[in-house]
Amino acid sequence: MTETVDPIEEAALGWLIRLKTAEAADWDAFAAWTAGDPARAEAYWRLAAANAELGEALAAMPAGQREAEVVAFPVRRRSVATSRWWMLAASILIVALGYGAMTRLPWLRAAQPYAIETAAGQTRDLTLGDGTRIALNGSTRLLLDHADPRHVRIERGEALFSVAHDARHPFAVQAGEARLQDLGTRFDVVRDGTGLRVAVAEGAVRFEQAGTVRDLHAGDALSVTPDQQAMMARVEPGDVASWTQRRLVYDGAALARVAADLSRSTGVTVTVAPAIAARPFSGSIRLNADGDDMIARVAEILDVRAIRRSGGWMLADVPSPTR
Amino acid sequence: MMGVNEDIRETEALGAILLAHRPRLLAFLQAIGARDEAEDLLQEAWIKVSALGDFLPDEPLSYLFRLLHNLLLDRRRGDGRAVRREAQWAQVHAGDLAAISDDPGEERRLIGRQELRSAARAIDALGEPTASIFRRHRIDGVTQRVIATEFAMGLSTVEKHLRKAYRALLLLRGTGDEA
């Protein structure tokens, strides 16, 4: 293979990397760069398209994927035609009515969305108008609607839902593209960088995504990676949402997930060295000690070294850190 | 810059921020290569952020820039290129795809898994620490500054590894498409 270095392509590659964590000033600089020569934008978008495709494949990578039952999803995104149609319809409605008029329509005026958010290490309990109780773990954001207490969206983090069941007005949690509908239940939902996890403590919940419908019962745990690979596993119902008892219980979970749970539940940022991110852990971690004591104990339980990093800790292999 | 951000905080809703910065955002879209679709994309973005209610990201402007960037990217990918590239990708790896059924849905899924395996192999082939640095950046979404700390190396070294990884995964793949 011949390595031809095209300076425009190289610069475009640099932008692709930088824009992943860009601030407003970076976007301005990017716009100034592309504006200088149409060939730059051309090169950039070609790379960005390839990058987007690669991303769809890579989203499945956070390892720790145990050999378990795999639930097949039809890989079907909403077709471009459908979403275009919807956009068009929405635009026409807005043009026809004006935004002000649109907000006065009764079915739109009814929505009174609000958000509930916790910081890392913080928990919060809330009771909705219908009697449903929600316990939020740290680093969690929920979107709710005063006008519709039976519909909650989890933007990120973890929450335990103890649902006041009403078959005529089913309670539903939207988590990305997945919808969880209560069938009389207590269930825990986690949504973070490693995907979506649902575990059922009592009763049953209906999972729906992209045409796949699956009823989960007490002791069922379903995880979905960001690229829509779903897996079923069994858990001890008593261990579901164990964080509410300041305890984290695992059966073969990847250390990356343990680190994410620790960060969310304690407020101490815990990362894991890539070399051991996929290493499985089984056992239970108590969270009652704070800060450094807890990390020292966690490191012992997980059989890893805890290395102090700016702003937190990194778990690394014993005896020497990876390089 | 700080002044702008403070103004933004007061307006609260993201949709209002979008409208307030409309000319700047439109100029941004045109600069990054949007042609007659720029107005359309701005409208699409407005509908999207309006649906978010009172959601307000930490950095509203960079959030809007990214949203517009992603909408334009979707538009570009929807121009039939994605379909063509996928077909080519399948051809390149035809040897591994003997078991494709006639159902296009099934085919898409197989290609997806095959692509995942190919990508995993391609990343492993980068060698360490490039492969791990790439994973941290691209999969875990960790900033280069944090990666530099984790791997005890300078920012420029992190960037060098990332360039090497992206070059191998994107540019070489482009070559494959043309083969």
JSON list of N, CA and C in Angstrom, two decimals, chain A residues 114-151:
[
{"chain": "A", "resi": 114, "resn": "TYR", "atom": "N", "xyz": [-40.43, 19.05, 32.77]},
{"chain": "A", "resi": 114, "resn": "TYR", "atom": "CA", "xyz": [-39.42, 19.54, 33.72]},
{"chain": "A", "resi": 114, "resn": "TYR", "atom": "C", "xyz": [-38.38, 18.45, 33.90]},
{"chain": "A", "resi": 115, "resn": "ALA", "atom": "N", "xyz": [-37.23, 18.85, 34.40]},
{"chain": "A", "resi": 115, "resn": "ALA", "atom": "CA", "xyz": [-36.13, 17.90, 34.54]},
{"chain": "A", "resi": 115, "resn": "ALA", "atom": "C", "xyz": [-35.75, 17.77, 36.02]},
{"chain": "A", "resi": 116, "resn": "ILE", "atom": "N", "xyz": [-35.35, 16.57, 36.40]},
{"chain": "A", "resi": 116, "resn": "ILE", "atom": "CA", "xyz": [-34.82, 16.33, 37.75]},
{"chain": "A", "resi": 116, "resn": "ILE", "atom": "C", "xyz": [-33.42, 15.77, 37.55]},
{"chain": "A", "resi": 117, "resn": "GLU", "atom": "N", "xyz": [-32.47, 16.35, 38.26]},
{"chain": "A", "resi": 117, "resn": "GLU", "atom": "CA", "xyz": [-31.09, 15.99, 38.01]},
{"chain": "A", "resi": 117, "resn": "GLU", "atom": "C", "xyz": [-30.35, 15.78, 39.32]},
{"chain": "A", "resi": 118, "resn": "THR", "atom": "N", "xyz": [-29.43, 14.83, 39.36]},
{"chain": "A", "resi": 118, "resn": "THR", "atom": "CA", "xyz": [-28.58, 14.66, 40.55]},
{"chain": "A", "resi": 118, "resn": "THR", "atom": "C", "xyz": [-27.13, 14.77, 40.13]},
{"chain": "A", "resi": 119, "resn": "ALA", "atom": "N", "xyz": [-26.28, 15.23, 41.04]},
{"chain": "A", "resi": 119, "resn": "ALA", "atom": "CA", "xyz": [-24.83, 15.24, 40.81]},
{"chain": "A", "resi": 119, "resn": "ALA", "atom": "C", "xyz": [-24.29, 13.86, 41.17]},
{"chain": "A", "resi": 120, "resn": "ALA", "atom": "N", "xyz": [-23.06, 13.57, 40.74]},
{"chain": "A", "resi": 120, "resn": "ALA", "atom": "CA", "xyz": [-22.44, 12.30, 41.08]},
{"chain": "A", "resi": 120, "resn": "ALA", "atom": "C", "xyz": [-22.37, 12.16, 42.59]},
{"chain": "A", "resi": 121, "resn": "GLY", "atom": "N", "xyz": [-22.70, 10.99, 43.11]},
{"chain": "A", "resi": 121, "resn": "GLY", "atom": "CA", "xyz": [-22.63, 10.75, 44.54]},
{"chain": "A", "resi": 121, "resn": "GLY", "atom": "C", "xyz": [-23.87, 11.17, 45.30]},
{"chain": "A", "resi": 122, "resn": "GLN", "atom": "N", "xyz": [-24.79, 11.82, 44.58]},
{"chain": "A", "resi": 122, "resn": "GLN", "atom": "CA", "xyz": [-25.99, 12.33, 45.24]},
{"chain": "A", "resi": 122, "resn": "GLN", "atom": "C", "xyz": [-27.17, 11.41, 44.86]},
{"chain": "A", "resi": 123, "resn": "THR", "atom": "N", "xyz": [-28.09, 11.17, 45.79]},
{"chain": "A", "resi": 123, "resn": "THR", "atom": "CA", "xyz": [-29.28, 10.43, 45.40]},
{"chain": "A", "resi": 123, "resn": "THR", "atom": "C", "xyz": [-30.50, 11.28, 45.72]},
{"chain": "A", "resi": 124, "resn": "ARG", "atom": "N", "xyz": [-31.63, 10.92, 45.13]},
{"chain": "A", "resi": 124, "resn": "ARG", "atom": "CA", "xyz": [-32.83, 11.71, 45.37]},
{"chain": "A", "resi": 124, "resn": "ARG", "atom": "C", "xyz": [-34.05, 10.81, 45.16]},
{"chain": "A", "resi": 125, "resn": "ASP", "atom": "N", "xyz": [-35.01, 10.93, 46.06]},
{"chain": "A", "resi": 125, "resn": "ASP", "atom": "CA", "xyz": [-36.26, 10.18, 45.94]},
{"chain": "A", "resi": 125, "resn": "ASP", "atom": "C", "xyz": [-37.36, 11.13, 45.55]},
{"chain": "A", "resi": 126, "resn": "LEU", "atom": "N", "xyz": [-38.22, 10.70, 44.65]},
{"chain": "A", "resi": 126, "resn": "LEU", "atom": "CA", "xyz": [-39.37, 11.54, 44.39]},
{"chain": "A", "resi": 126, "resn": "LEU", "atom": "C", "xyz": [-40.62, 10.70, 44.17]},
{"chain": "A", "resi": 127, "resn": "THR", "atom": "N", "xyz": [-41.76, 11.26, 44.50]},
{"chain": "A", "resi": 127, "resn": "THR", "atom": "CA", "xyz": [-43.04, 10.57, 44.32]},
{"chain": "A", "resi": 127, "resn": "THR", "atom": "C", "xyz": [-43.85, 11.38, 43.33]},
{"chain": "A", "resi": 128, "resn": "LEU", "atom": "N", "xyz": [-44.33, 10.71, 42.30]},
{"chain": "A", "resi": 128, "resn": "LEU", "atom": "CA", "xyz": [-45.12, 11.40, 41.29]},
{"chain": "A", "resi": 128, "resn": "LEU", "atom": "C", "xyz": [-46.58, 11.49, 41.74]},
{"chain": "A", "resi": 129, "resn": "GLY", "atom": "N", "xyz": [-47.35, 12.28, 41.01]},
{"chain": "A", "resi": 129, "resn": "GLY", "atom": "CA", "xyz": [-48.75, 12.49, 41.34]},
{"chain": "A", "resi": 129, "resn": "GLY", "atom": "C", "xyz": [-49.56, 11.20, 41.41]},
{"chain": "A", "resi": 130, "resn": "ASP", "atom": "N", "xyz": [-49.16, 10.19, 40.65]},
{"chain": "A", "resi": 130, "resn": "ASP", "atom": "CA", "xyz": [-49.92, 8.94, 40.60]},
{"chain": "A", "resi": 130, "resn": "ASP", "atom": "C", "xyz": [-49.47, 7.96, 41.69]},
{"chain": "A", "resi": 131, "resn": "GLY", "atom": "N", "xyz": [-48.54, 8.38, 42.56]},
{"chain": "A", "resi": 131, "resn": "GLY", "atom": "CA", "xyz": [-48.05, 7.49, 43.61]},
{"chain": "A", "resi": 131, "resn": "GLY", "atom": "C", "xyz": [-46.81, 6.70, 43.22]},
{"chain": "A", "resi": 132, "resn": "THR", "atom": "N", "xyz": [-46.40, 6.78, 41.96]},
{"chain": "A", "resi": 132, "resn": "THR", "atom": "CA", "xyz": [-45.17, 6.11, 41.53]},
{"chain": "A", "resi": 132, "resn": "THR", "atom": "C", "xyz": [-43.97, 6.75, 42.22]},
{"chain": "A", "resi": 133, "resn": "ARG", "atom": "N", "xyz": [-43.08, 5.87, 42.76]},
{"chain": "A", "resi": 133, "resn": "ARG", "atom": "CA", "xyz": [-41.89, 6.40, 43.40]},
{"chain": "A", "resi": 133, "resn": "ARG", "atom": "C", "xyz": [-40.67, 6.16, 42.53]},
{"chain": "A", "resi": 134, "resn": "ILE", "atom": "N", "xyz": [-39.80, 7.16, 42.46]},
{"chain": "A", "resi": 134, "resn": "ILE", "atom": "CA", "xyz": [-38.59, 7.04, 41.67]},
{"chain": "A", "resi": 134, "resn": "ILE", "atom": "C", "xyz": [-37.41, 7.38, 42.56]},
{"chain": "A", "resi": 135, "resn": "ALA", "atom": "N", "xyz": [-36.42, 6.47, 42.63]},
{"chain": "A", "resi": 135, "resn": "ALA", "atom": "CA", "xyz": [-35.18, 6.76, 43.35]},
{"chain": "A", "resi": 135, "resn": "ALA", "atom": "C", "xyz": [-34.10, 7.00, 42.30]},
{"chain": "A", "resi": 136, "resn": "LEU", "atom": "N", "xyz": [-33.48, 8.20, 42.36]},
{"chain": "A", "resi": 136, "resn": "LEU", "atom": "CA", "xyz": [-32.43, 8.54, 41.41]},
{"chain": "A", "resi": 136, "resn": "LEU", "atom": "C", "xyz": [-31.08, 8.29, 42.04]},
{"chain": "A", "resi": 137, "resn": "ASN", "atom": "N", "xyz": [-30.20, 7.57, 41.32]},
{"chain": "A", "resi": 137, "resn": "ASN", "atom": "CA", "xyz": [-28.82, 7.45, 41.72]},
{"chain": "A", "resi": 137, "resn": "ASN", "atom": "C", "xyz": [-28.08, 8.72, 41.26]},
{"chain": "A", "resi": 138, "resn": "GLY", "atom": "N", "xyz": [-26.77, 8.80, 41.54]},
{"chain": "A", "resi": 138, "resn": "GLY", "atom": "CA", "xyz": [-26.01, 9.99, 41.15]},
{"chain": "A", "resi": 138, "resn": "GLY", "atom": "C", "xyz": [-25.86, 10.13, 39.64]},
{"chain": "A", "resi": 139, "resn": "SER", "atom": "N", "xyz": [-25.42, 11.32, 39.19]},
{"chain": "A", "resi": 139, "resn": "SER", "atom": "CA", "xyz": [-25.18, 11.61, 37.76]},
{"chain": "A", "resi": 139, "resn": "SER", "atom": "C", "xyz": [-26.37, 11.23, 36.89]},
{"chain": "A", "resi": 140, "resn": "THR", "atom": "N", "xyz": [-27.55, 11.52, 37.36]},
{"chain": "A", "resi": 140, "resn": "THR", "atom": "CA", "xyz": [-28.75, 11.07, 36.66]},
{"chain": "A", "resi": 140, "resn": "THR", "atom": "C", "xyz": [-29.61, 12.26, 36.26]},
{"chain": "A", "resi": 141, "resn": "ARG", "atom": "N", "xyz": [-30.21, 12.17, 35.08]},
{"chain": "A", "resi": 141, "resn": "ARG", "atom": "CA", "xyz": [-31.12, 13.21, 34.64]},
{"chain": "A", "resi": 141, "resn": "ARG", "atom": "C", "xyz": [-32.37, 12.57, 34.04]},
{"chain": "A", "resi": 142, "resn": "LEU", "atom": "N", "xyz": [-33.51, 12.96, 34.61]},
{"chain": "A", "resi": 142, "resn": "LEU", "atom": "CA", "xyz": [-34.81, 12.48, 34.12]},
{"chain": "A", "resi": 142, "resn": "LEU", "atom": "C", "xyz": [-35.60, 13.66, 33.58]},
{"chain": "A", "resi": 143, "resn": "LEU", "atom": "N", "xyz": [-36.34, 13.42, 32.51]},
{"chain": "A", "resi": 143, "resn": "LEU", "atom": "CA", "xyz": [-37.27, 14.43, 32.02]},
{"chain": "A", "resi": 143, "resn": "LEU", "atom": "C", "xyz": [-38.68, 13.95, 32.33]},
{"chain": "A", "resi": 144, "resn": "LEU", "atom": "N", "xyz": [-39.46, 14.79, 32.99]},
{"chain": "A", "resi": 144, "resn": "LEU", "atom": "CA", "xyz": [-40.81, 14.43, 33.37]},
{"chain": "A", "resi": 144, "resn": "LEU", "atom": "C", "xyz": [-41.77, 15.48, 32.84]},
{"chain": "A", "resi": 145, "resn": "ASP", "atom": "N", "xyz": [-43.05, 15.21, 33.03]},
{"chain": "A", "resi": 145, "resn": "ASP", "atom": "CA", "xyz": [-44.06, 16.12, 32.54]},
{"chain": "A", "resi": 145, "resn": "ASP", "atom": "C", "xyz": [-45.15, 16.23, 33.60]},
{"chain": "A", "resi": 146, "resn": "HIS", "atom": "N", "xyz": [-45.35, 17.43, 34.14]},
{"chain": "A", "resi": 146, "resn": "HIS", "atom": "CA", "xyz": [-46.39, 17.62, 35.16]},
{"chain": "A", "resi": 146, "resn": "HIS", "atom": "C", "xyz": [-47.75, 17.17, 34.63]},
{"chain": "A", "resi": 147, "resn": "ALA", "atom": "N", "xyz": [-47.96, 17.38, 33.32]},
{"chain": "A", "resi": 147, "resn": "ALA", "atom": "CA", "xyz": [-49.27, 17.07, 32.74]},
{"chain": "A", "resi": 147, "resn": "ALA", "atom": "C", "xyz": [-49.43, 15.58, 32.47]},
{"chain": "A", "resi": 148, "resn": "ASP", "atom": "N", "xyz": [-48.33, 14.84, 32.45]},
{"chain": "A", "resi": 148, "resn": "ASP", "atom": "CA", "xyz": [-48.39, 13.42, 32.12]},
{"chain": "A", "resi": 148, "resn": "ASP", "atom": "C", "xyz": [-47.42, 12.64, 33.01]},
{"chain": "A", "resi": 149, "resn": "PRO", "atom": "N", "xyz": [-47.83, 12.35, 34.26]},
{"chain": "A", "resi": 149, "resn": "PRO", "atom": "CA", "xyz": [-46.91, 11.69, 35.18]},
{"chain": "A", "resi": 149, "resn": "PRO", "atom": "C", "xyz": [-46.65, 10.23, 34.82]},
{"chain": "A", "resi": 150, "resn": "ARG", "atom": "N", "xyz": [-47.31, 9.71, 33.80]},
{"chain": "A", "resi": 150, "resn": "ARG", "atom": "CA", "xyz": [-47.12, 8.31, 33.44]},
{"chain": "A", "resi": 150, "resn": "ARG", "atom": "C", "xyz": [-46.05, 8.13, 32.38]},
{"chain": "A", "resi": 151, "resn": "HIS", "atom": "N", "xyz": [-45.31, 9.17, 32.07]},
{"chain": "A", "resi": 151, "resn": "HIS", "atom": "CA", "xyz": [-44.29, 9.06, 31.03]},
{"chain": "A", "resi": 151, "resn": "HIS", "atom": "C", "xyz": [-43.02, 9.77, 31.47]}
]
